[in-house]
Amino acid sequence: MNQATEVRVRFAPSPTGYLHVGGARTALFNWLFARKSHGKFLLRIEDTDRQRSTDEHTRVILEGLSWLGLDWDEEVVFQGARAERHREVAERLLREGSAYEDEGALRFRMPEGEIAFDDLVYGRITFKGEDIKDWVILRSDRTPTYNFSVVVDDIDMKITHVMRGDDHLSNTPKQIAVYRALGAPLPRFAHVPMIHGPDGKKLSKRHGATAVADYRKLGILPAAMRNFLALLGWNPGDDRELFFDVNELIEAFSIEKIQKKAAIFDLKKLYWMNGQYIQRTPPEELLPLVEPELEALGMIPAAIPRETLLRAVEVQRERARTTIELARRVAIRFDARLIERDEKAERLIAENPARFREVLQEVASRLEDLPDPEWQPERLEAELRALAEERGEKPAAVFQPVRVALTGSTVSEPVNLLLAVVGKAETLKRLRAAREWTAPAPS
């Protein structure tokens, strides 16, 4: 290939299903390579399976790519609309003797001898033409087959590099033979190892969600998903951090750094990475993602001062792994109906119910007369610490019952920040309600 030739790569999903993790990773690698090379990233929808292809799947694929930030450079090509072009090329091969008729279909005549290519991931790969049976390029109903139409489309789209899953390796010698029969230059091939689950088997639904849209619904940020996918089978090869913004990914990416072994999809790592991204994202950017989830929980975000919501998001983002978890943490600060006591909270209460009630009563009495302007984190912390000192206890002995009363959990942000976000009226209401959790049954 001429070094001056513009790099042109493509992602060619079939709209017979949703955009899955493996396909999204393939699209990302192609996109990164195109952007790094100042080339073109093209999109082709291979919708020749009319029975299984749907407009809905096409829409979801396009939305998934857009969500990941993978923009394409030219109009989307729909393979099904090019059937006449495929038939035209098949007829040419028939006329030239590279194909022949067989029971109404056209078969490609596989040449004998070596069919070899230098894969950009695996290195030199060799097949023997005589080991591959002649195969159908045009069915008896005049519809083209996959291995044939793919080559015609890639030639017409001037694709210079074909980067795809290594499950396509067995297709490559057939496709190379067609390129040669048509006198077309070969693209460079790069076959990417598959993605496996933690059990070492090919990633599938038994490992959990596999569609990109599912992870979006689970509260994964697009930047986190993009970063996570990039590291599935690709290694920058240096000691830099795991976290890349999109420009850093483009700069660091190269096909040579794609690993030859299967990548392992570790869901725990994805959630951890997403939590890191949430922590690094400004509250102003997180709030629009959280608001629909708050509404789903029965809240009306517009009824809460924006600054109050932003403060809650800022505090809670330190502990949330997904935007759904973040929304629930925020919502609990404003809606006591969402409180669910966890196991540790129940244990704390059960250790000494009378003491639990007593602490909450004393906290309520101490904070009730605090003027609203003084309901600030510094003052609230000072009041609780003073109470603990008067009781001859460590601050945690007061802080923990308050946490449980306000959130149902022994784990939260610093308790003074929690009180500030929940507000005076709601705090006093929750303290009173929590005392009832352990009230003695009437005799």
PDB file of N, CA and C in Angstrom, residues 40 43 58 70 89 99 111 124 175 205 240 244 254 312 342 401 433 440:
ATOM      1  N   LYS A  40     -10.021   8.053   7.982  1.00  0.00           N
ATOM      2  CA  LYS A  40     -11.481   8.040   8.013  1.00  0.00           C
ATOM      3  C   LYS A  40     -11.992   6.776   8.716  1.00  0.00           C
ATOM      4  N   LEU A  43     -18.778   3.577   8.624  1.00  0.00           N
ATOM      5  CA  LEU A  43     -19.750   2.664   9.231  1.00  0.00           C
ATOM      6  C   LEU A  43     -20.580   2.008   8.138  1.00  0.00           C
ATOM      7  N   THR A  58     -30.641  -1.416  14.276  1.00  0.00           N
ATOM      8  CA  THR A  58     -29.791  -0.408  13.639  1.00  0.00           C
ATOM      9  C   THR A  58     -29.748   0.859  14.478  1.00  0.00           C
ATOM     10  N   LEU A  70     -18.024   7.679  19.384  1.00  0.00           N
ATOM     11  CA  LEU A  70     -17.373   7.195  18.166  1.00  0.00           C
ATOM     12  C   LEU A  70     -18.126   7.726  16.945  1.00  0.00           C
ATOM     13  N   VAL A  89     -20.685  -7.741  -9.844  1.00  0.00           N
ATOM     14  CA  VAL A  89     -19.310  -8.215  -9.686  1.00  0.00           C
ATOM     15  C   VAL A  89     -19.255  -9.740  -9.781  1.00  0.00           C
ATOM     16  N   ALA A  99     -15.462 -17.890 -11.328  1.00  0.00           N
ATOM     17  CA  ALA A  99     -16.656 -18.459 -10.697  1.00  0.00           C
ATOM     18  C   ALA A  99     -17.366 -19.328 -11.728  1.00  0.00           C
ATOM     19  N   PRO A 111      -8.327 -20.908  -5.884  1.00  0.00           N
ATOM     20  CA  PRO A 111      -7.055 -21.258  -6.536  1.00  0.00           C
ATOM     21  C   PRO A 111      -6.228 -22.179  -5.638  1.00  0.00           C
ATOM     22  N   ARG A 124       2.677 -13.536  10.408  1.00  0.00           N
ATOM     23  CA  ARG A 124       2.469 -14.277   9.158  1.00  0.00           C
ATOM     24  C   ARG A 124       1.492 -15.433   9.370  1.00  0.00           C
ATOM     25  N   GLN A 175     -11.576 -14.387   1.270  1.00  0.00           N
ATOM     26  CA  GLN A 175     -11.693 -12.989   0.875  1.00  0.00           C
ATOM     27  C   GLN A 175     -10.456 -12.526   0.092  1.00  0.00           C
ATOM     28  N   LYS A 205     -24.097 -14.095  27.506  1.00  0.00           N
ATOM     29  CA  LYS A 205     -25.104 -13.605  28.451  1.00  0.00           C
ATOM     30  C   LYS A 205     -24.991 -14.280  29.818  1.00  0.00           C
ATOM     31  N   ARG A 240       2.160   4.418  32.591  1.00  0.00           N
ATOM     32  CA  ARG A 240       1.184   5.478  32.818  1.00  0.00           C
ATOM     33  C   ARG A 240      -0.046   4.930  33.551  1.00  0.00           C
ATOM     34  N   PHE A 244      -7.378   7.353  30.812  1.00  0.00           N
ATOM     35  CA  PHE A 244      -7.054   8.138  29.623  1.00  0.00           C
ATOM     36  C   PHE A 244      -8.268   8.977  29.233  1.00  0.00           C
ATOM     37  N   SER A 254      -1.963   2.117  19.249  1.00  0.00           N
ATOM     38  CA  SER A 254      -1.333   1.570  18.040  1.00  0.00           C
ATOM     39  C   SER A 254      -1.720   0.104  17.941  1.00  0.00           C
ATOM     40  N   ALA A 312     -25.110  17.801  47.324  1.00  0.00           N
ATOM     41  CA  ALA A 312     -25.331  16.377  47.621  1.00  0.00           C
ATOM     42  C   ALA A 312     -24.602  15.492  46.623  1.00  0.00           C
ATOM     43  N   ASP A 342     -29.389  -1.315  56.715  1.00  0.00           N
ATOM     44  CA  ASP A 342     -28.561  -2.449  56.334  1.00  0.00           C
ATOM     45  C   ASP A 342     -28.211  -3.285  57.566  1.00  0.00           C
ATOM     46  N   PRO A 401     -25.028   6.517  65.453  1.00  0.00           N
ATOM     47  CA  PRO A 401     -26.494   6.496  65.543  1.00  0.00           C
ATOM     48  C   PRO A 401     -27.161   7.550  64.664  1.00  0.00           C
ATOM     49  N   ALA A 433     -38.295   9.850  64.152  1.00  0.00           N
ATOM     50  CA  ALA A 433     -38.806   8.601  63.580  1.00  0.00           C
ATOM     51  C   ALA A 433     -37.917   7.420  63.946  1.00  0.00           C
ATOM     52  N   PRO A 440     -40.286   0.487  72.945  1.00  0.00           N
ATOM     53  CA  PRO A 440     -40.846  -0.734  73.560  1.00  0.00           C
ATOM     54  C   PRO A 440     -42.296  -0.925  73.128  1.00  0.00           C
TER      55      PRO A 440
END
